Amino acid sequence: MSALTSKAALAYRVVTDLLPDRLSMPLRPRSRRFALNDVPEAVTAPDTGVRLFIAPANFAAQGYQWARAAERLPDVGAVNMQYRTPHDFGFPADYAVSEEVFRLSGSWGRRQRDAVGGGFTHALIESERAMFGVAFEGFTGREARWLRNRGVQVGLVSHGSDLRLPSRHAQIDEWSPFRDADPGWVKALEARARANRALFERLQAPAFVATPELLLDWPDAVWLPNVVDPARWRIPRPAFDGGIPVVLHAPTNAAVKGTGQIEPVVERLAADGIIDYQRVIRVPASEMPARYAAADVVLDQFAIGIYSTTSIEAMAAGRLVIAHLHDQVRDHIRMVTGLEAPIVEATPDTLGDVLRDVAERPDHYREIAGRGPEYVTAVHDGALAAEVLAPFLGRAPA
């Protein structure tokens, strides 16, 4: 495509995005059309003094859960928004829009922009992603500046790979997924993280990170713990109540979780009858409580050095969690909370020995698993997240 043709195509897209949907639809190619009936009304702000909007990722329902945590604070109402993809896990959201409408509807983007700019006092942008679709041509920085000009206070929250520098991570962890990986994949992640770092630098907004490991990428940020509803995951049956231990692994991203490095070991143990291994792929969120109920051990990740929402849910269920955690992560959690994360350390090199020990000493590991629910209640039920958000929202914890 020539430069002139490319510019003409871009101009055409801008014009169709600026037109009302009902006028632009006949001008659009089939690949850029959507059902007008699928376009929802704009978001409605809560009737409170402080009104927080969180968008647009909602990974592992964290946007939704952080909104509920914020509402623990006096006179705070919160709404999270998510655009849903065809392969969505079905996480709860206060406001959802289809990916097609989010990506293609100029009318929706402008209405949503105006509703947030005119109705909310604060906005928390997840993973540095655009909140208003094509309203600002997908430029998050423009959105943030537009909101600030209307008196909305803007914060940034990073979930993980949006800010994590592969070059930095590969230097500190021999199990890093960014070592000996596809160069194109690593280059793309590095470029995205550096672009997002530049956005952090330009905006100088209050910054939060979902895991302490990301503080190495942005030291000025504050750890905003992931949140779960402990009651939803509570299971009466204790772990290790007899028989071969059932070991569950549910990787949402196998490369980042280190699945390829651990599965040969785990599958050999299963073949020898030492464990019963179950790998879960793309199971809807609504089915996960039952999956944890049937397991004794949950394997999280063995490449990044953190624990994810999977670990939190499993701990809330009283299951033994095994993962590879960096000392920096454990130390930061201990410094902030005074608690030790009840997660058994293992790497791809040591996981086999750890699982054999689990099978031989179930009573010992049942006690560790039993600490999980109390830890989740203390760190991840939303109370600590509310305390972290309080200064940004100008509220004191209740």
Tab-separated table of C-alpha atoms in Angstrom:
chain	number	residue	atom	x	y	z
A	1	MET	CA	0.000	0.000	0.000
A	2	SER	CA	1.443	3.391	-0.988
A	3	ALA	CA	1.810	6.209	1.519
A	4	LEU	CA	-0.939	8.150	-0.225
A	5	THR	CA	-3.295	5.185	-0.166
A	6	SER	CA	-2.481	4.552	3.499
A	7	LYS	CA	-3.225	8.182	4.394
A	8	ALA	CA	-6.485	8.035	2.468
A	9	ALA	CA	-7.508	4.864	4.317
A	10	LEU	CA	-6.681	6.475	7.665
A	11	ALA	CA	-8.641	9.612	6.758
A	12	TYR	CA	-11.575	7.456	5.711
A	13	ARG	CA	-11.547	5.641	9.057
A	14	VAL	CA	-11.356	8.893	10.990
A	15	VAL	CA	-14.305	10.334	9.066
A	16	THR	CA	-16.468	7.249	9.553
A	17	ASP	CA	-15.571	7.216	13.254
A	18	LEU	CA	-16.598	10.859	13.602
A	19	LEU	CA	-19.934	10.404	11.883
A	20	PRO	CA	-22.920	9.154	13.887
A	21	ASP	CA	-23.121	5.369	13.632
A	22	ARG	CA	-26.400	5.423	11.700
A	23	LEU	CA	-24.802	7.607	9.013
A	24	SER	CA	-21.424	5.909	8.865
A	25	MET	CA	-22.712	2.325	8.740
A	26	PRO	CA	-23.599	2.336	4.997
A	27	LEU	CA	-20.119	3.697	4.232
A	28	ARG	CA	-18.274	1.029	6.192
A	29	PRO	CA	-16.811	-2.175	4.752
A	30	ARG	CA	-18.321	-5.350	6.204
A	31	SER	CA	-15.293	-5.854	8.442
A	32	ARG	CA	-16.095	-2.589	10.266
A	33	ARG	CA	-19.823	-2.993	10.694
A	34	PHE	CA	-21.737	-3.930	13.835
A	35	ALA	CA	-25.346	-4.203	14.939
A	36	LEU	CA	-26.663	-0.818	16.034
A	37	ASN	CA	-28.950	-2.612	18.494
A	38	ASP	CA	-25.834	-3.858	20.306
A	39	VAL	CA	-24.730	-0.334	21.236
A	40	PRO	CA	-25.579	0.221	24.920
A	41	GLU	CA	-26.453	3.460	26.644
A	42	ALA	CA	-23.552	5.297	28.244
A	43	VAL	CA	-22.523	4.489	31.798
A	44	THR	CA	-24.412	6.094	34.678
A	45	ALA	CA	-22.454	7.573	37.576
A	46	PRO	CA	-23.304	6.618	41.165
A	47	ASP	CA	-25.152	9.076	43.406
A	48	THR	CA	-22.253	9.614	45.829
A	49	GLY	CA	-19.776	12.348	46.614
A	50	VAL	CA	-16.832	10.426	45.140
A	51	ARG	CA	-17.556	8.567	41.905
A	52	LEU	CA	-14.857	6.209	40.617
A	53	PHE	CA	-14.750	4.752	37.089
A	54	ILE	CA	-12.429	1.749	36.497
A	55	ALA	CA	-11.837	0.541	32.933
A	56	PRO	CA	-11.435	-1.224	30.559
A	57	ALA	CA	-9.644	-4.539	31.212
A	58	ASN	CA	-11.208	-6.279	34.242
A	59	PHE	CA	-8.641	-9.067	34.078
A	60	ALA	CA	-9.659	-11.841	36.494
A	61	ALA	CA	-12.561	-9.576	37.548
A	62	GLN	CA	-10.131	-7.228	39.279
A	63	GLY	CA	-11.685	-4.037	37.946
A	64	TYR	CA	-14.996	-5.197	39.375
A	65	GLN	CA	-13.446	-6.245	42.684
A	66	TRP	CA	-11.442	-3.023	43.099
A	67	ALA	CA	-14.685	-1.110	42.526
A	68	ARG	CA	-16.309	-3.067	45.367
A	69	ALA	CA	-13.260	-2.410	47.547
A	70	ALA	CA	-13.461	1.337	46.865
A	71	GLU	CA	-17.110	1.312	47.931
A	72	ARG	CA	-16.022	0.319	51.428
A	73	LEU	CA	-14.857	3.929	51.810
A	74	PRO	CA	-17.291	6.621	53.033
A	75	ASP	CA	-19.467	8.226	50.335
A	76	VAL	CA	-17.695	6.409	47.478
A	77	GLY	CA	-19.517	4.801	44.574
A	78	ALA	CA	-17.662	2.924	41.850
A	79	VAL	CA	-18.409	1.440	38.437
A	80	ASN	CA	-16.130	-0.851	36.482
A	81	MET	CA	-16.330	-1.274	32.735
A	82	GLN	CA	-15.109	-4.073	30.485
A	83	TYR	CA	-15.222	-4.754	26.783
A	84	ARG	CA	-16.050	-8.401	26.171
A	85	THR	CA	-14.315	-10.563	23.581
A	86	PRO	CA	-15.608	-13.742	21.903
A	87	HIS	CA	-13.343	-15.769	24.218
A	88	ASP	CA	-14.388	-13.979	27.397
A	89	PHE	CA	-14.206	-15.878	30.698
A	90	GLY	CA	-17.472	-14.350	31.885
A	91	PHE	CA	-16.087	-12.336	34.781
A	92	PRO	CA	-18.631	-10.060	36.475
A	93	ALA	CA	-18.641	-6.407	35.408
A	94	ASP	CA	-20.805	-3.425	36.303
A	95	TYR	CA	-20.878	-2.244	32.703
A	96	ALA	CA	-19.959	-4.308	29.646
A	97	VAL	CA	-19.806	-3.572	25.940
A	98	SER	CA	-18.951	-5.896	23.075
A	99	GLU	CA	-15.466	-5.664	21.611
A	100	GLU	CA	-16.963	-4.764	18.212
A	101	VAL	CA	-18.880	-1.781	19.580
A	102	PHE	CA	-15.922	-0.696	21.717
A	103	ARG	CA	-13.547	-0.887	18.761
A	104	LEU	CA	-15.784	0.520	16.022
A	105	SER	CA	-18.576	2.738	17.372
A	106	GLY	CA	-17.703	6.417	17.405
A	107	SER	CA	-21.140	7.307	18.764
A	108	TRP	CA	-20.710	4.977	21.750
A	109	GLY	CA	-17.177	6.213	22.454
A	110	ARG	CA	-18.215	9.869	22.503
A	111	ARG	CA	-21.265	9.239	24.691
A	112	GLN	CA	-19.210	7.162	27.092
A	113	ARG	CA	-16.484	9.816	27.195
A	114	ASP	CA	-19.003	12.557	27.974
A	115	ALA	CA	-20.747	10.452	30.628
A	116	VAL	CA	-17.487	9.748	32.455
A	117	GLY	CA	-16.144	13.281	32.054
A	118	GLY	CA	-19.373	14.809	33.287
A	119	GLY	CA	-20.430	12.296	35.926
A	120	PHE	CA	-17.375	10.853	37.658
A	121	THR	CA	-14.806	12.442	39.939
A	122	HIS	CA	-12.054	9.837	39.518
A	123	ALA	CA	-10.942	7.386	36.820
A	124	LEU	CA	-8.569	4.454	37.184
A	125	ILE	CA	-7.152	3.334	33.830
A	126	GLU	CA	-6.270	-0.361	33.697
A	127	SER	CA	-3.195	-1.574	31.816
A	128	GLU	CA	-2.802	1.815	30.105
A	129	ARG	CA	-5.555	0.856	27.655
A	130	ALA	CA	-7.956	3.308	26.041
A	131	MET	CA	-11.312	3.505	27.839
A	132	PHE	CA	-13.415	5.204	25.165
A	133	GLY	CA	-12.777	3.148	22.060
A	134	VAL	CA	-12.259	5.329	18.999
A	135	ALA	CA	-13.307	8.594	20.659
A	136	PHE	CA	-9.634	9.586	20.960
A	137	GLU	CA	-8.413	7.211	18.238
A	138	GLY	CA	-7.269	4.831	20.971
A	139	PHE	CA	-4.737	7.204	22.585
A	140	THR	CA	-4.895	6.738	26.349
A	141	GLY	CA	-2.853	9.841	27.088
A	142	ARG	CA	-5.339	12.026	25.230
A	143	GLU	CA	-8.189	10.493	27.218
A	144	ALA	CA	-6.411	11.176	30.498
A	145	ARG	CA	-5.683	14.785	29.631
A	146	TRP	CA	-9.272	15.360	28.436
A	147	LEU	CA	-10.624	13.967	31.720
A	148	ARG	CA	-8.230	16.075	33.784
A	149	ASN	CA	-9.363	19.197	31.951
A	150	ARG	CA	-12.885	18.414	33.174
A	151	GLY	CA	-11.833	17.986	36.781
A	152	VAL	CA	-11.613	14.189	36.833
A	153	GLN	CA	-8.642	12.850	38.807
A	154	VAL	CA	-6.876	10.111	36.858
A	155	GLY	CA	-4.873	7.160	38.165
A	156	LEU	CA	-3.078	4.286	36.426
A	157	VAL	CA	-3.092	0.635	37.465
A	158	SER	CA	-0.858	-1.999	35.882
A	159	HIS	CA	-1.825	-5.663	35.870
A	160	GLY	CA	1.476	-7.170	34.676
A	161	SER	CA	2.854	-7.557	31.167
A	162	ASP	CA	1.678	-4.067	30.240
A	163	LEU	CA	4.484	-2.628	32.422
A	164	ARG	CA	6.912	-5.492	33.065
A	165	LEU	CA	10.133	-5.082	31.061
A	166	PRO	CA	11.240	-8.468	29.673
A	167	SER	CA	14.849	-7.236	29.544
A	168	ARG	CA	14.760	-6.444	33.260
A	169	HIS	CA	13.010	-9.677	34.220
A	170	ALA	CA	15.306	-11.908	32.188
A	171	GLN	CA	18.296	-10.606	34.142
A	172	ILE	CA	16.961	-11.491	37.589
A	173	ASP	CA	15.302	-14.885	37.092
A	174	GLU	CA	16.806	-17.940	35.438
A	175	TRP	CA	13.266	-19.228	34.835
A	176	SER	CA	12.122	-16.041	33.132
A	177	PRO	CA	9.859	-16.781	30.138
A	178	PHE	CA	11.715	-14.044	28.277
A	179	ARG	CA	14.946	-16.042	28.118
A	180	ASP	CA	15.388	-18.127	24.979
A	181	ALA	CA	11.888	-17.131	23.840
A	182	ASP	CA	10.621	-16.088	20.430
A	183	PRO	CA	12.492	-12.820	19.785
A	184	GLY	CA	9.495	-11.272	18.066
A	185	TRP	CA	7.258	-11.941	21.072
A	186	VAL	CA	9.810	-10.537	23.515
A	187	LYS	CA	10.469	-7.496	21.325
A	188	ALA	CA	6.749	-6.709	21.139
A	189	LEU	CA	6.326	-6.993	24.926
A	190	GLU	CA	9.402	-4.836	25.517
A	191	ALA	CA	8.123	-2.160	23.148
A	192	ARG	CA	4.704	-2.116	24.794
A	193	ALA	CA	6.145	-1.891	28.298
A	194	ARG	CA	8.471	0.945	27.317
A	195	ALA	CA	5.624	2.837	25.638
A	196	ASN	CA	3.554	2.458	28.797
A	197	ARG	CA	6.473	3.608	30.959
A	198	ALA	CA	6.608	6.708	28.791
A	199	LEU	CA	2.897	7.263	29.459
A	200	PHE	CA	3.500	6.945	33.218
A	201	GLU	CA	6.272	9.521	32.910
A	202	ARG	CA	4.164	11.973	30.891
A	203	LEU	CA	1.077	11.781	33.064
A	204	GLN	CA	2.779	11.613	36.475
A	205	ALA	CA	-0.524	10.243	37.788
A	206	PRO	CA	-1.037	8.212	40.966
A	207	ALA	CA	0.153	4.730	40.015
A	208	PHE	CA	-0.813	1.307	41.315
A	209	VAL	CA	0.435	-2.191	40.492
A	210	ALA	CA	-1.386	-5.468	41.028
A	211	THR	CA	1.712	-7.359	42.166
A	212	PRO	CA	4.760	-6.200	44.156
A	213	GLU	CA	7.122	-7.470	41.448
A	214	LEU	CA	6.053	-4.564	39.214
A	215	LEU	CA	7.484	-2.105	41.737
A	216	LEU	CA	10.838	-2.959	40.165
A	217	ASP	CA	9.499	-1.486	36.926
A	218	TRP	CA	7.838	1.578	38.489
A	219	PRO	CA	9.136	2.233	42.039
A	220	ASP	CA	6.794	5.201	42.585
A	221	ALA	CA	3.753	2.939	42.343
A	222	VAL	CA	1.826	1.437	45.254
A	223	TRP	CA	0.856	-2.215	45.503
A	224	LEU	CA	-2.920	-2.557	45.048
A	225	PRO	CA	-3.693	-6.143	46.108
A	226	ASN	CA	-5.925	-8.247	43.928
A	227	VAL	CA	-9.302	-8.937	45.516
A	228	VAL	CA	-11.585	-11.962	45.771
A	229	ASP	CA	-14.762	-12.698	47.691
A	230	PRO	CA	-13.544	-15.317	50.204
A	231	ALA	CA	-17.061	-16.694	50.754
A	232	ARG	CA	-17.397	-17.610	47.081
A	233	TRP	CA	-14.348	-19.878	47.227
A	234	ARG	CA	-14.820	-21.389	50.680
A	235	ILE	CA	-14.958	-25.200	50.558
A	236	PRO	CA	-15.967	-27.444	53.505
A	237	ARG	CA	-13.787	-30.376	52.440
A	238	PRO	CA	-10.195	-29.948	53.629
A	239	ALA	CA	-7.311	-30.694	51.329
A	240	PHE	CA	-5.671	-34.121	51.519
A	241	ASP	CA	-8.602	-36.001	52.989
A	242	GLY	CA	-7.429	-39.303	51.530
A	243	GLY	CA	-6.179	-40.923	48.349
A	244	ILE	CA	-3.724	-39.732	45.731
A	245	PRO	CA	-3.317	-35.936	45.791
A	246	VAL	CA	-5.222	-34.230	42.974
A	247	VAL	CA	-3.001	-31.561	41.416
A	248	LEU	CA	-4.636	-28.811	39.343
A	249	HIS	CA	-3.014	-26.412	36.886
A	250	ALA	CA	-5.101	-23.777	35.092
A	251	PRO	CA	-2.768	-21.623	32.971
A	252	THR	CA	-4.382	-18.620	31.296
A	253	ASN	CA	-1.062	-18.021	29.516
A	254	ALA	CA	1.065	-21.164	29.367
A	255	ALA	CA	4.228	-19.353	28.263
A	256	VAL	CA	4.134	-16.908	31.159
A	257	LYS	CA	3.085	-19.560	33.684
A	258	GLY	CA	6.005	-21.818	32.774
A	259	THR	CA	3.654	-24.679	31.888
A	260	GLY	CA	5.990	-26.163	29.313
A	261	GLN	CA	8.799	-26.307	31.885
A	262	ILE	CA	6.813	-28.112	34.596
A	263	GLU	CA	4.482	-30.438	32.724
A	264	PRO	CA	7.065	-33.115	31.815
A	265	VAL	CA	7.831	-33.501	35.522
A	266	VAL	CA	4.194	-33.431	36.609
A	267	GLU	CA	3.091	-35.880	33.918
A	268	ARG	CA	5.825	-38.368	34.931
A	269	LEU	CA	4.615	-38.245	38.521
A	270	ALA	CA	1.066	-38.819	37.328
A	271	ALA	CA	2.166	-41.762	35.195
A	272	ASP	CA	3.877	-43.251	38.266
A	273	GLY	CA	0.652	-42.937	40.279
A	274	ILE	CA	2.114	-40.431	42.749
A	275	ILE	CA	-0.375	-37.680	41.878
A	276	ASP	CA	-3.528	-37.238	39.832
A	277	TYR	CA	-2.762	-34.368	37.446
A	278	GLN	CA	-5.526	-32.218	35.948
A	279	ARG	CA	-4.857	-29.377	33.535
A	280	VAL	CA	-7.740	-26.938	33.062
A	281	ILE	CA	-7.972	-24.885	29.884
A	282	ARG	CA	-10.364	-21.974	29.268
A	283	VAL	CA	-12.904	-22.969	31.903
A	284	PRO	CA	-15.539	-20.285	32.611
A	285	ALA	CA	-15.034	-18.444	35.872
A	286	SER	CA	-18.315	-19.824	37.209
A	287	GLU	CA	-16.946	-23.385	37.095
A	288	MET	CA	-13.700	-22.775	38.962
A	289	PRO	CA	-15.042	-23.182	42.536
A	290	ALA	CA	-16.023	-26.761	41.712
A	291	ARG	CA	-12.618	-27.402	40.165
A	292	TYR	CA	-10.845	-26.248	43.316
A	293	ALA	CA	-13.227	-28.318	45.440
A	294	ALA	CA	-12.093	-31.465	43.642
A	295	ALA	CA	-8.380	-30.666	43.997
A	296	ASP	CA	-5.814	-30.788	46.792
A	297	VAL	CA	-2.966	-28.847	45.192
A	298	VAL	CA	-3.015	-25.912	42.771
A	299	LEU	CA	0.066	-25.119	40.685
A	300	ASP	CA	0.181	-21.438	39.779
A	301	GLN	CA	3.234	-20.138	37.888
A	302	PHE	CA	6.907	-21.048	37.763
A	303	ALA	CA	8.410	-18.365	35.538
A	304	ILE	CA	7.433	-14.847	36.608
A	305	GLY	CA	8.048	-14.896	40.376
A	306	ILE	CA	4.609	-13.762	41.566
A	307	TYR	CA	1.319	-15.270	42.616
A	308	SER	CA	-1.827	-14.518	40.652
A	309	THR	CA	-5.559	-14.422	41.307
A	310	THR	CA	-5.533	-18.190	40.745
A	311	SER	CA	-3.409	-18.593	43.870
A	312	ILE	CA	-5.655	-16.284	45.867
A	313	GLU	CA	-8.780	-18.218	44.919
A	314	ALA	CA	-7.068	-21.517	45.687
A	315	MET	CA	-5.848	-20.290	49.077
A	316	ALA	CA	-9.352	-19.060	49.883
A	317	ALA	CA	-10.553	-22.584	49.073
A	318	GLY	CA	-8.026	-24.060	51.506
A	319	ARG	CA	-5.972	-25.679	48.765
A	320	LEU	CA	-2.196	-25.997	48.844
A	321	VAL	CA	-0.648	-23.535	46.409
A	322	ILE	CA	2.765	-24.208	44.901
A	323	ALA	CA	4.494	-21.504	42.874
A	324	HIS	CA	7.792	-19.752	42.246
A	325	LEU	CA	7.873	-16.452	44.165
A	326	HIS	CA	10.692	-13.939	44.175
A	327	ASP	CA	12.087	-12.999	47.571
A	328	GLN	CA	11.291	-9.363	46.716
A	329	VAL	CA	7.598	-10.268	46.441
A	330	ARG	CA	7.537	-12.153	49.736
A	331	ASP	CA	9.511	-9.406	51.471
A	332	HIS	CA	7.196	-6.631	50.275
A	333	ILE	CA	4.090	-8.525	51.374
A	334	ARG	CA	5.654	-9.130	54.779
A	335	MET	CA	6.609	-5.458	55.094
A	336	VAL	CA	3.105	-4.222	54.197
A	337	THR	CA	0.980	-6.826	55.980
A	338	GLY	CA	3.245	-8.485	58.552
A	339	LEU	CA	2.196	-11.855	57.103
A	340	GLU	CA	3.926	-14.673	55.291
A	341	ALA	CA	2.251	-15.832	52.088
A	342	PRO	CA	1.371	-19.528	52.675
A	343	ILE	CA	2.619	-20.577	49.247
A	344	VAL	CA	5.101	-23.417	48.900
A	345	GLU	CA	8.124	-22.411	46.841
A	346	ALA	CA	9.160	-24.520	43.858
A	347	THR	CA	10.933	-24.063	40.547
A	348	PRO	CA	10.810	-26.336	37.508
A	349	ASP	CA	13.961	-27.981	38.905
A	350	THR	CA	12.507	-28.637	42.369
A	351	LEU	CA	8.809	-29.181	41.685
A	352	GLY	CA	9.155	-32.938	41.311
A	353	ASP	CA	10.759	-33.325	44.736
A	354	VAL	CA	8.207	-30.968	46.309
A	355	LEU	CA	5.258	-32.935	44.915
A	356	ARG	CA	6.776	-36.233	46.075
A	357	ASP	CA	7.116	-34.753	49.549
A	358	VAL	CA	3.503	-33.561	49.397
A	359	ALA	CA	2.378	-37.092	48.587
A	360	GLU	CA	4.472	-38.528	51.434
A	361	ARG	CA	3.565	-35.917	54.085
A	362	PRO	CA	-0.002	-34.803	53.444
A	363	ASP	CA	-0.570	-33.836	57.098
A	364	HIS	CA	2.265	-31.315	56.966
A	365	TYR	CA	0.970	-29.695	53.798
A	366	ARG	CA	-2.646	-29.779	54.972
A	367	GLU	CA	-1.601	-27.413	57.756
A	368	ILE	CA	-0.036	-25.000	55.242
A	369	ALA	CA	-3.128	-25.148	53.039
A	370	GLY	CA	-5.244	-24.448	56.103
A	371	ARG	CA	-3.571	-21.045	56.531
A	372	GLY	CA	-4.807	-19.913	53.136
A	373	PRO	CA	-8.324	-18.716	53.993
A	374	GLU	CA	-7.108	-16.550	56.889
A	375	TYR	CA	-4.368	-15.039	54.727
A	376	VAL	CA	-6.809	-14.214	51.927
A	377	THR	CA	-9.226	-12.582	54.367
A	378	ALA	CA	-6.397	-10.435	55.774
A	379	VAL	CA	-4.803	-9.414	52.478
A	380	HIS	CA	-7.158	-9.975	49.565
A	381	ASP	CA	-10.777	-9.511	50.691
A	382	GLY	CA	-10.833	-5.840	49.647
A	383	ALA	CA	-10.146	-4.110	52.965
A	384	LEU	CA	-6.446	-3.581	52.236
A	385	ALA	CA	-7.221	-2.527	48.663
A	386	ALA	CA	-9.643	0.072	50.051
A	387	GLU	CA	-6.902	1.445	52.313
A	388	VAL	CA	-4.564	1.716	49.322
A	389	LEU	CA	-7.156	3.545	47.220
A	390	ALA	CA	-8.217	5.900	50.018
A	391	PRO	CA	-5.573	8.623	49.464
A	392	PHE	CA	-6.244	8.698	45.714
A	393	LEU	CA	-9.973	9.080	46.371
A	394	GLY	CA	-9.497	11.619	49.159
A	395	ARG	CA	-11.179	9.430	51.738
A	396	ALA	CA	-10.128	7.942	55.058
A	397	PRO	CA	-10.756	4.213	55.537
A	398	ALA	CA	-13.983	3.480	57.394
